PDB file of C-alpha atoms in Angstrom:
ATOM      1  CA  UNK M   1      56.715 148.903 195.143  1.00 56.00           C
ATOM      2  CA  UNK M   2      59.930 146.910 193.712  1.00 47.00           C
ATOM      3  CA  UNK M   3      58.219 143.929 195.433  1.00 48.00           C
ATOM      4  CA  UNK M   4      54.667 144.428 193.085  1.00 48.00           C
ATOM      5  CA  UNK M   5      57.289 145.686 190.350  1.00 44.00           C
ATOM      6  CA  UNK M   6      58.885 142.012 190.540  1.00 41.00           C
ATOM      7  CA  UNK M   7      55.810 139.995 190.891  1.00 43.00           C
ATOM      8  CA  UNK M   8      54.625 141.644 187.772  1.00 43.00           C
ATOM      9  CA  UNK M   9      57.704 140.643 185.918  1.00 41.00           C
ATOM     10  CA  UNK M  10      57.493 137.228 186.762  1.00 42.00           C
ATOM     11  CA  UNK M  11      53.946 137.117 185.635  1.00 45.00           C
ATOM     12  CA  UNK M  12      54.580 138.352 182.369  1.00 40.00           C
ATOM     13  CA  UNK M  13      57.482 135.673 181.834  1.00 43.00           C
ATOM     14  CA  UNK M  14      55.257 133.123 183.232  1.00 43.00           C
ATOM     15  CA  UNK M  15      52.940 134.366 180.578  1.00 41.00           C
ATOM     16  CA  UNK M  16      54.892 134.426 178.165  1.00 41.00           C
ATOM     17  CA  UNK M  17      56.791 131.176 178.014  1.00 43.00           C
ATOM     18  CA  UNK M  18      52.797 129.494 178.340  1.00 40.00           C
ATOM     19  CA  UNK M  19      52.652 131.176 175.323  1.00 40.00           C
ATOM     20  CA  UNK M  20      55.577 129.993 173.652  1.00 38.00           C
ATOM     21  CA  UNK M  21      54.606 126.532 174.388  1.00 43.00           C
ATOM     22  CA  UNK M  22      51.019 126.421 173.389  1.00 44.00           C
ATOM     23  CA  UNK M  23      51.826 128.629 170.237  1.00 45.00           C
ATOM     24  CA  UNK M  24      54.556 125.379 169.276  1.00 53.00           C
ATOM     25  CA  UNK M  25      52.535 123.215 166.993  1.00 82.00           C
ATOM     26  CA  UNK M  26      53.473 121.121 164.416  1.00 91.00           C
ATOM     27  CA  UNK M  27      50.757 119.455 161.927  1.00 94.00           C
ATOM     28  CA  UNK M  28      51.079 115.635 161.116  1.00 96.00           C
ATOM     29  CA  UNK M  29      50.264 114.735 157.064  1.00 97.00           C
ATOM     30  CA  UNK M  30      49.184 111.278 156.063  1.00 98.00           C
ATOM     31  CA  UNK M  31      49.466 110.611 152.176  1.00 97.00           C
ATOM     32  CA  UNK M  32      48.059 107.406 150.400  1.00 96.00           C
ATOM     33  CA  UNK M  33      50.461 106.474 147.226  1.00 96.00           C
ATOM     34  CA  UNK M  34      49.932 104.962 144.085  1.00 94.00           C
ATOM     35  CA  UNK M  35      52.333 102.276 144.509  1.00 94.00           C
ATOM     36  CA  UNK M  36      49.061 100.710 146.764  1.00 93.00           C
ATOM     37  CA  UNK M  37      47.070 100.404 143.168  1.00 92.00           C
ATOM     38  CA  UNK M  38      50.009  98.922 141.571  1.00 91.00           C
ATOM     39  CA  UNK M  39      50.628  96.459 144.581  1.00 90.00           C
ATOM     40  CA  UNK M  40      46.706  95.373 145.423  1.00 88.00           C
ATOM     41  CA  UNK M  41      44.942  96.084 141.861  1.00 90.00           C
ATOM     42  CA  UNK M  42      42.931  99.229 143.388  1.00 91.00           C
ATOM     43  CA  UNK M  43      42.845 101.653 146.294  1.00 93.00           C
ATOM     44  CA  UNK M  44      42.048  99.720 149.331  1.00 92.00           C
ATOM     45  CA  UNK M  45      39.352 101.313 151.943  1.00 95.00           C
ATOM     46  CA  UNK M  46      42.466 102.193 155.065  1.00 96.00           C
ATOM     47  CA  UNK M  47      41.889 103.939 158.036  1.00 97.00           C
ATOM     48  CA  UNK M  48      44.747 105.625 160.114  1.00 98.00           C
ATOM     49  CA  UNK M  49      44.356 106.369 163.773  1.00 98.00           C
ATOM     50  CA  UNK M  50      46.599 108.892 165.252  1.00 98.00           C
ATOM     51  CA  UNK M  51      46.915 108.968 169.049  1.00 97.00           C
ATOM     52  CA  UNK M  52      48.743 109.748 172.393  1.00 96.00           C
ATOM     53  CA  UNK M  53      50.458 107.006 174.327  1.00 96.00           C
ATOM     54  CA  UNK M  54      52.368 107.020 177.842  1.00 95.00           C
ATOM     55  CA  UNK M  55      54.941 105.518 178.887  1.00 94.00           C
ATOM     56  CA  UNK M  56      53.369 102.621 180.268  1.00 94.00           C
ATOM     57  CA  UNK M  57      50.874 102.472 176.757  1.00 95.00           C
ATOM     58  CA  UNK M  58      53.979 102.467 174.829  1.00 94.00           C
ATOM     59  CA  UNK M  59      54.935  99.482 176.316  1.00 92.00           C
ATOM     60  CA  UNK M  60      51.700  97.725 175.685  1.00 91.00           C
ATOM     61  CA  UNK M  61      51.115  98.821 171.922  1.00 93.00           C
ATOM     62  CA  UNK M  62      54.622  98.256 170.961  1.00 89.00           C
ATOM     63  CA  UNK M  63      53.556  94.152 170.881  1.00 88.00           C
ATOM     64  CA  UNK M  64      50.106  94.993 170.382  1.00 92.00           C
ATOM     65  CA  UNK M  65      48.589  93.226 167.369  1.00 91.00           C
ATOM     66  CA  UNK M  66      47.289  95.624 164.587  1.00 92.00           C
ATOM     67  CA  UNK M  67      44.744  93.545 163.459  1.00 91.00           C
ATOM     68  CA  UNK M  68      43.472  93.155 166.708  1.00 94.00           C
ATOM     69  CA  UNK M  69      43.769  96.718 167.429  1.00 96.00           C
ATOM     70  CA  UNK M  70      41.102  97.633 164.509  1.00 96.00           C
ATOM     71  CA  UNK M  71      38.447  94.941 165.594  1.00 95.00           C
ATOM     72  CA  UNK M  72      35.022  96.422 166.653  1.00 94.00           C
ATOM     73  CA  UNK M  73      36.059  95.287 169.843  1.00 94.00           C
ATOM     74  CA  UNK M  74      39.490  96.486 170.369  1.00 95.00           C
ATOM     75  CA  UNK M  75      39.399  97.747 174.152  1.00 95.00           C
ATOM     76  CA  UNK M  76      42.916  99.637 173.365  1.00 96.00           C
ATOM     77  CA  UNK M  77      41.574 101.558 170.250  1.00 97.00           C
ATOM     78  CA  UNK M  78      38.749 102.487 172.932  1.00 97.00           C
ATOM     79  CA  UNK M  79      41.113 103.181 175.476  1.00 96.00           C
ATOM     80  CA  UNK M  80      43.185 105.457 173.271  1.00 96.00           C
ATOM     81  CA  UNK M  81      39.966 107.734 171.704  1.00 97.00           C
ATOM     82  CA  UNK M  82      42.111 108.372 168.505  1.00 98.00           C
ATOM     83  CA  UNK M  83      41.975 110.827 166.064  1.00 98.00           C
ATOM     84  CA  UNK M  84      40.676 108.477 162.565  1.00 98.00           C
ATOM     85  CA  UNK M  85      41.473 109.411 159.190  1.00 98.00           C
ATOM     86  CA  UNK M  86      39.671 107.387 156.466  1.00 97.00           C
ATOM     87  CA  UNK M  87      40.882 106.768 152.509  1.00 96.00           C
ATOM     88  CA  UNK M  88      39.488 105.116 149.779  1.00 94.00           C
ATOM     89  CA  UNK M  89      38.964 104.635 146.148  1.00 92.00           C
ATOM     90  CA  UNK M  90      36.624 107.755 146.355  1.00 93.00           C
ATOM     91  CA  UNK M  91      38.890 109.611 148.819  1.00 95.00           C
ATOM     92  CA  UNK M  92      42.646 109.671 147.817  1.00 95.00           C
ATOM     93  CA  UNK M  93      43.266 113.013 149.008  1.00 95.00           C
ATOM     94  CA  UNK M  94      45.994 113.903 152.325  1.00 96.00           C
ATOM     95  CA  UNK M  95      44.951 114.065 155.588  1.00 97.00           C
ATOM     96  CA  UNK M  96      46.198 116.569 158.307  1.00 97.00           C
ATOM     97  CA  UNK M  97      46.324 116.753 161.967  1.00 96.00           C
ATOM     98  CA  UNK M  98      46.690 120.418 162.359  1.00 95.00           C
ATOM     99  CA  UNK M  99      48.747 121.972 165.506  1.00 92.00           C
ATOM    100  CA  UNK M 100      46.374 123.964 167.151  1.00 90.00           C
ATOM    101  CA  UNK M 101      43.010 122.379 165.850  1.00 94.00           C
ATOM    102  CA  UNK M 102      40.846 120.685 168.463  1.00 95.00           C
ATOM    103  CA  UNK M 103      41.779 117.406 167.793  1.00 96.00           C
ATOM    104  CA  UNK M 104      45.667 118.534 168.344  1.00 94.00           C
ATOM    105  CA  UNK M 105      44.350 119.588 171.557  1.00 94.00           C
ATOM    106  CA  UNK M 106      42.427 116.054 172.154  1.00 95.00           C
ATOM    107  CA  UNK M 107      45.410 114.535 171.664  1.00 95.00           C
ATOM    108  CA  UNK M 108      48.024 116.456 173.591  1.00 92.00           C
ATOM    109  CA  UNK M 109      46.234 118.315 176.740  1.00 92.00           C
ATOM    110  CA  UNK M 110      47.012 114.322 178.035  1.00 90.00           C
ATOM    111  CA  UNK M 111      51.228 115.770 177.559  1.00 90.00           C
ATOM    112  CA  UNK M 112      51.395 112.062 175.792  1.00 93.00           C
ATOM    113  CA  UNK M 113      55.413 110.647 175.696  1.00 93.00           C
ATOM    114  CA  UNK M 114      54.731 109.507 172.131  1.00 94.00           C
ATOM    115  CA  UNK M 115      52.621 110.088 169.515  1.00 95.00           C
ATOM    116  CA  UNK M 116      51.184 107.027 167.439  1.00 96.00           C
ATOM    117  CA  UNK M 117      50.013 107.027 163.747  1.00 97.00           C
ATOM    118  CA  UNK M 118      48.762 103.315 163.040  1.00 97.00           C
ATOM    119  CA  UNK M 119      46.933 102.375 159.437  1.00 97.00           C
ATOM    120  CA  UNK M 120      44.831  99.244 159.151  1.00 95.00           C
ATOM    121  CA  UNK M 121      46.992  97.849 155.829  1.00 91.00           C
ATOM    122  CA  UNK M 122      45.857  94.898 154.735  1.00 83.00           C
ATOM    123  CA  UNK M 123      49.151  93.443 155.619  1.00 69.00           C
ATOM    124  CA  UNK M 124      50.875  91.355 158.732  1.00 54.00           C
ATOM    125  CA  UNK M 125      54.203  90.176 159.809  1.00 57.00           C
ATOM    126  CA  UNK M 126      53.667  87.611 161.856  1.00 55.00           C
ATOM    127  CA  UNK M 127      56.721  86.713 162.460  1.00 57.00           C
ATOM    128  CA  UNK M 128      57.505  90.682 163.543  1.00 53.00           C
ATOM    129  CA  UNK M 129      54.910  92.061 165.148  1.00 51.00           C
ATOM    130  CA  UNK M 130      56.844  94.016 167.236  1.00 57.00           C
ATOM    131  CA  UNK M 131      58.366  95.656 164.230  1.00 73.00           C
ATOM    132  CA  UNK M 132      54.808  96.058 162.302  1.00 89.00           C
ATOM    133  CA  UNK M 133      55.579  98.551 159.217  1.00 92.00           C
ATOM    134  CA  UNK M 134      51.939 100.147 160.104  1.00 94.00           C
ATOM    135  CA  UNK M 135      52.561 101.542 163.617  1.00 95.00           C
ATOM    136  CA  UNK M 136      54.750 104.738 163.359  1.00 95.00           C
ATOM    137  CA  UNK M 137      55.878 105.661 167.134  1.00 94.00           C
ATOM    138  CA  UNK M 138      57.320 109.022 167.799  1.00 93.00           C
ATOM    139  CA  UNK M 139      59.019 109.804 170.858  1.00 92.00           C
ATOM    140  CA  UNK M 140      58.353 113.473 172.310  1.00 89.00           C
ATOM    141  CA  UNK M 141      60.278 115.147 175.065  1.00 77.00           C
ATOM    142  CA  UNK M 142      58.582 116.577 177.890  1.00 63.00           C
ATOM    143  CA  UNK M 143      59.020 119.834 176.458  1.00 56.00           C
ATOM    144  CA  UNK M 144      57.825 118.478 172.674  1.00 52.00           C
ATOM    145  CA  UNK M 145      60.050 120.497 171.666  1.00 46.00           C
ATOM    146  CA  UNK M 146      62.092 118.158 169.943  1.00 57.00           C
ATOM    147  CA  UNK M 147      59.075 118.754 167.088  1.00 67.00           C
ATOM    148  CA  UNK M 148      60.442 121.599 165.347  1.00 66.00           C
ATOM    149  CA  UNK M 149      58.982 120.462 162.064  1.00 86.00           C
ATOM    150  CA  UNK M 150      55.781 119.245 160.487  1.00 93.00           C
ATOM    151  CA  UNK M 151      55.302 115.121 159.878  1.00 95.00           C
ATOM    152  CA  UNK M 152      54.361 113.683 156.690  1.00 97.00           C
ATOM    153  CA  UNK M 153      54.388 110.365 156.614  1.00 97.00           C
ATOM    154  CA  UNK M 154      52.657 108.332 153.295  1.00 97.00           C
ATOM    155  CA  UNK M 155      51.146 104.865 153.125  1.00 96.00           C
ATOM    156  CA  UNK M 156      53.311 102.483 151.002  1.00 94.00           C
ATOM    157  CA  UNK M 157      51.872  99.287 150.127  1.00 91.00           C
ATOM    158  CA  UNK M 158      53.287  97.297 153.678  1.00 86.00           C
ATOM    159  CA  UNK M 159      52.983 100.565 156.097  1.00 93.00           C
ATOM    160  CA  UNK M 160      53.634 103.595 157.161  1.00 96.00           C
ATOM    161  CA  UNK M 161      56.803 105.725 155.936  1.00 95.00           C
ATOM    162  CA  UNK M 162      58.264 109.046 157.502  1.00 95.00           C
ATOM    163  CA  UNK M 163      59.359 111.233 154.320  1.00 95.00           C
ATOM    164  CA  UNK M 164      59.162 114.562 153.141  1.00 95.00           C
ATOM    165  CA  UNK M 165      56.559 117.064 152.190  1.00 94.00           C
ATOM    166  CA  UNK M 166      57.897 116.977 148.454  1.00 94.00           C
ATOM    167  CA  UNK M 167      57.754 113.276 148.301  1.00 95.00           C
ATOM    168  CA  UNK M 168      54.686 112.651 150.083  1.00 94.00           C
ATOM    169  CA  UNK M 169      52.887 115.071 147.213  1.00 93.00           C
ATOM    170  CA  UNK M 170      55.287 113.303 144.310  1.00 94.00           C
ATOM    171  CA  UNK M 171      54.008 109.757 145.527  1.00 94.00           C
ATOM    172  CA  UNK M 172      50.389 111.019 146.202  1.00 94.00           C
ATOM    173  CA  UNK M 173      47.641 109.984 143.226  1.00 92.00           C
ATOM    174  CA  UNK M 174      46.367 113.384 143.222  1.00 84.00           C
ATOM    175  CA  UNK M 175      50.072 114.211 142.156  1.00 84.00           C
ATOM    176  CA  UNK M 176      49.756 116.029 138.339  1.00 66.00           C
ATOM    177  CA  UNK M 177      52.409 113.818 136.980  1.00 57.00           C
ATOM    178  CA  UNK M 178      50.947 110.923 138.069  1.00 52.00           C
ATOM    179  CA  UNK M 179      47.433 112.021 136.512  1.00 48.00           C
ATOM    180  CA  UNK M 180      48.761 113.411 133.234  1.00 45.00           C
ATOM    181  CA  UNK M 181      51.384 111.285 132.260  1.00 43.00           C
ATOM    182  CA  UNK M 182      51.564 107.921 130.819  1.00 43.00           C
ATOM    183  CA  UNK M 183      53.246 105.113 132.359  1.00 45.00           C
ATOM    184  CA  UNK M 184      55.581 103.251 130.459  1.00 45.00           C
ATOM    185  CA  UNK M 185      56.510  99.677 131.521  1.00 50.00           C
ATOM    186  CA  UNK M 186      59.080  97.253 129.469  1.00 57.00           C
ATOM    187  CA  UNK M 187      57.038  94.293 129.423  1.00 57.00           C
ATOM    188  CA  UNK M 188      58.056  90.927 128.207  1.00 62.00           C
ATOM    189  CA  UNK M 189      54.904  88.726 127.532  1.00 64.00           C
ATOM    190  CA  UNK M 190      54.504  84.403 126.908  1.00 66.00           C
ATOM    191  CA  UNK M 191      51.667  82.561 125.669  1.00 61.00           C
ATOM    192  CA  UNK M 192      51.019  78.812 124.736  1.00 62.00           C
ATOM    193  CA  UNK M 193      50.596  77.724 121.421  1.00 62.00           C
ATOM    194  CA  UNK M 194      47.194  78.060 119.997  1.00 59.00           C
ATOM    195  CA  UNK M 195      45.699  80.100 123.280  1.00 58.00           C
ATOM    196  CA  UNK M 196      44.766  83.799 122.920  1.00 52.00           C
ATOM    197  CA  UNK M 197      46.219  84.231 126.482  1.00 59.00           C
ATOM    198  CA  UNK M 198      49.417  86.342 127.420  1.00 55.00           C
ATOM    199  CA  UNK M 199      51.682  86.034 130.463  1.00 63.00           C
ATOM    200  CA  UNK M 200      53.363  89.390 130.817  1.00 61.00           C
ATOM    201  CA  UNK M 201      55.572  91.000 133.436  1.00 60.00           C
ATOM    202  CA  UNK M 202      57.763  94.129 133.751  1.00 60.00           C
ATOM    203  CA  UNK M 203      61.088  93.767 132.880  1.00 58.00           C
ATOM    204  CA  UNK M 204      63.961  94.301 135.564  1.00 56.00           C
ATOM    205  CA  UNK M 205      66.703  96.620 134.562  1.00 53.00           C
ATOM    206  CA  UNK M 206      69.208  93.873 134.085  1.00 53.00           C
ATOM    207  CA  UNK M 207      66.632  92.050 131.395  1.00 54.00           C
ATOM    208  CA  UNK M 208      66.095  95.970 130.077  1.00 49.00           C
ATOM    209  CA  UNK M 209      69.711  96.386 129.401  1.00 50.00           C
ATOM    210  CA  UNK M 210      70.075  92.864 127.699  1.00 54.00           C
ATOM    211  CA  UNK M 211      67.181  93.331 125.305  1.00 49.00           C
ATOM    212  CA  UNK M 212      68.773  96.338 124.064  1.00 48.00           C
TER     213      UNK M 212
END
């Protein structure tokens, strides 16, 4: 009887602590900004993979060209089966990976060591590539417990940036403050003699300072 009594116990702990892991989620936010309008003219068509990676992959990617990585016939973005998130112009608003959703589950039934967000920027160091502003890689414990909090990171005209919930919504387009108020810019503009056409550019704070 104690023997069934004890067996029973350990089942429900088993239980139990399954639970506790599977129920520990944690959703991952991707947020264009406006500073990529300001930098490139418009909002530029970007797709952002999210994806698992072993230890082995990690070693790989880490030097793995990005713009190789979103060519049509990128073996690694094959071999990875990523999650994709697409903006544009037309499509500004914040995308989420949720914990729990099935492409959570996708992503980490293959207990991954890292977790990879990479964003096809029109942008490349080629003098870095191991330090490419567009891959974000997160280590994980073999718990993942070391995730006790949601990511947001937002796309910033050269990559990806790990930041806050606050200023991921502050930076966003779809922000109100961004929508309903004005922006003011001290400009200083030149033109030649006898030609309609201005040369203007914003003013540092230096040049701000002196012109008062």
């Amino acid at each position: 009887m104690l023997k069934k009594i004890f067996l029973l116990t350990l089942s429900v702990l088993a239980a139990s602590m399954l639970g506790a892991c599977s129920s520990h989620k944690f959703d991952v936010s991707v947020t264009p900004t406006r500073e990529l309008s300001k930098t490139y003219g418009f909002y530029p068509t970007i797709e952002v993979d999210i994806a698992g990676l072993s230890d082995t992959d990690a070693i790989n990617f880490t030097s793995y060209p990005v713009d190789k990585y979103f060519l049509d016939s990128s073996t690694m973005r094959a071999y990875l089966e990523p999650i994709t998130f697409k903006f544009s112009q037309d499509d500004l608003d914040a995308k989420v990976l949720e914990g729990g959703s099935d492409d959570f589950a996708k992503i980490f039934d293959k207990e991954p060591a890292y977790l990879v967000v990479i964003a096809n920027l029109p942008y490349a160091d080629k003098e870095q590539q191991k330090l490419d502003p567009r891959k974000f890689i997160l280590k994980l414990d073999d718990s993942m417990f070391s995730v006790d909090h949601d990511i947001y990171l937002k796309i910033g005209p050269t990559g990806l940036i790990k930041t806050t919930k606050d200023d991921a919504f502050k930076s966003s387009p779809k922000a109100e403050e961004s929508i309903n108020q004005p922006i003011i810019k001290n400009l200083k503009c030149e033109g030649k003699e006898g030609s309609k056409d201005l040369n203007c550019r914003e003013l540092y704070d230096n040049e701000k300072k002196a012109k008062k």
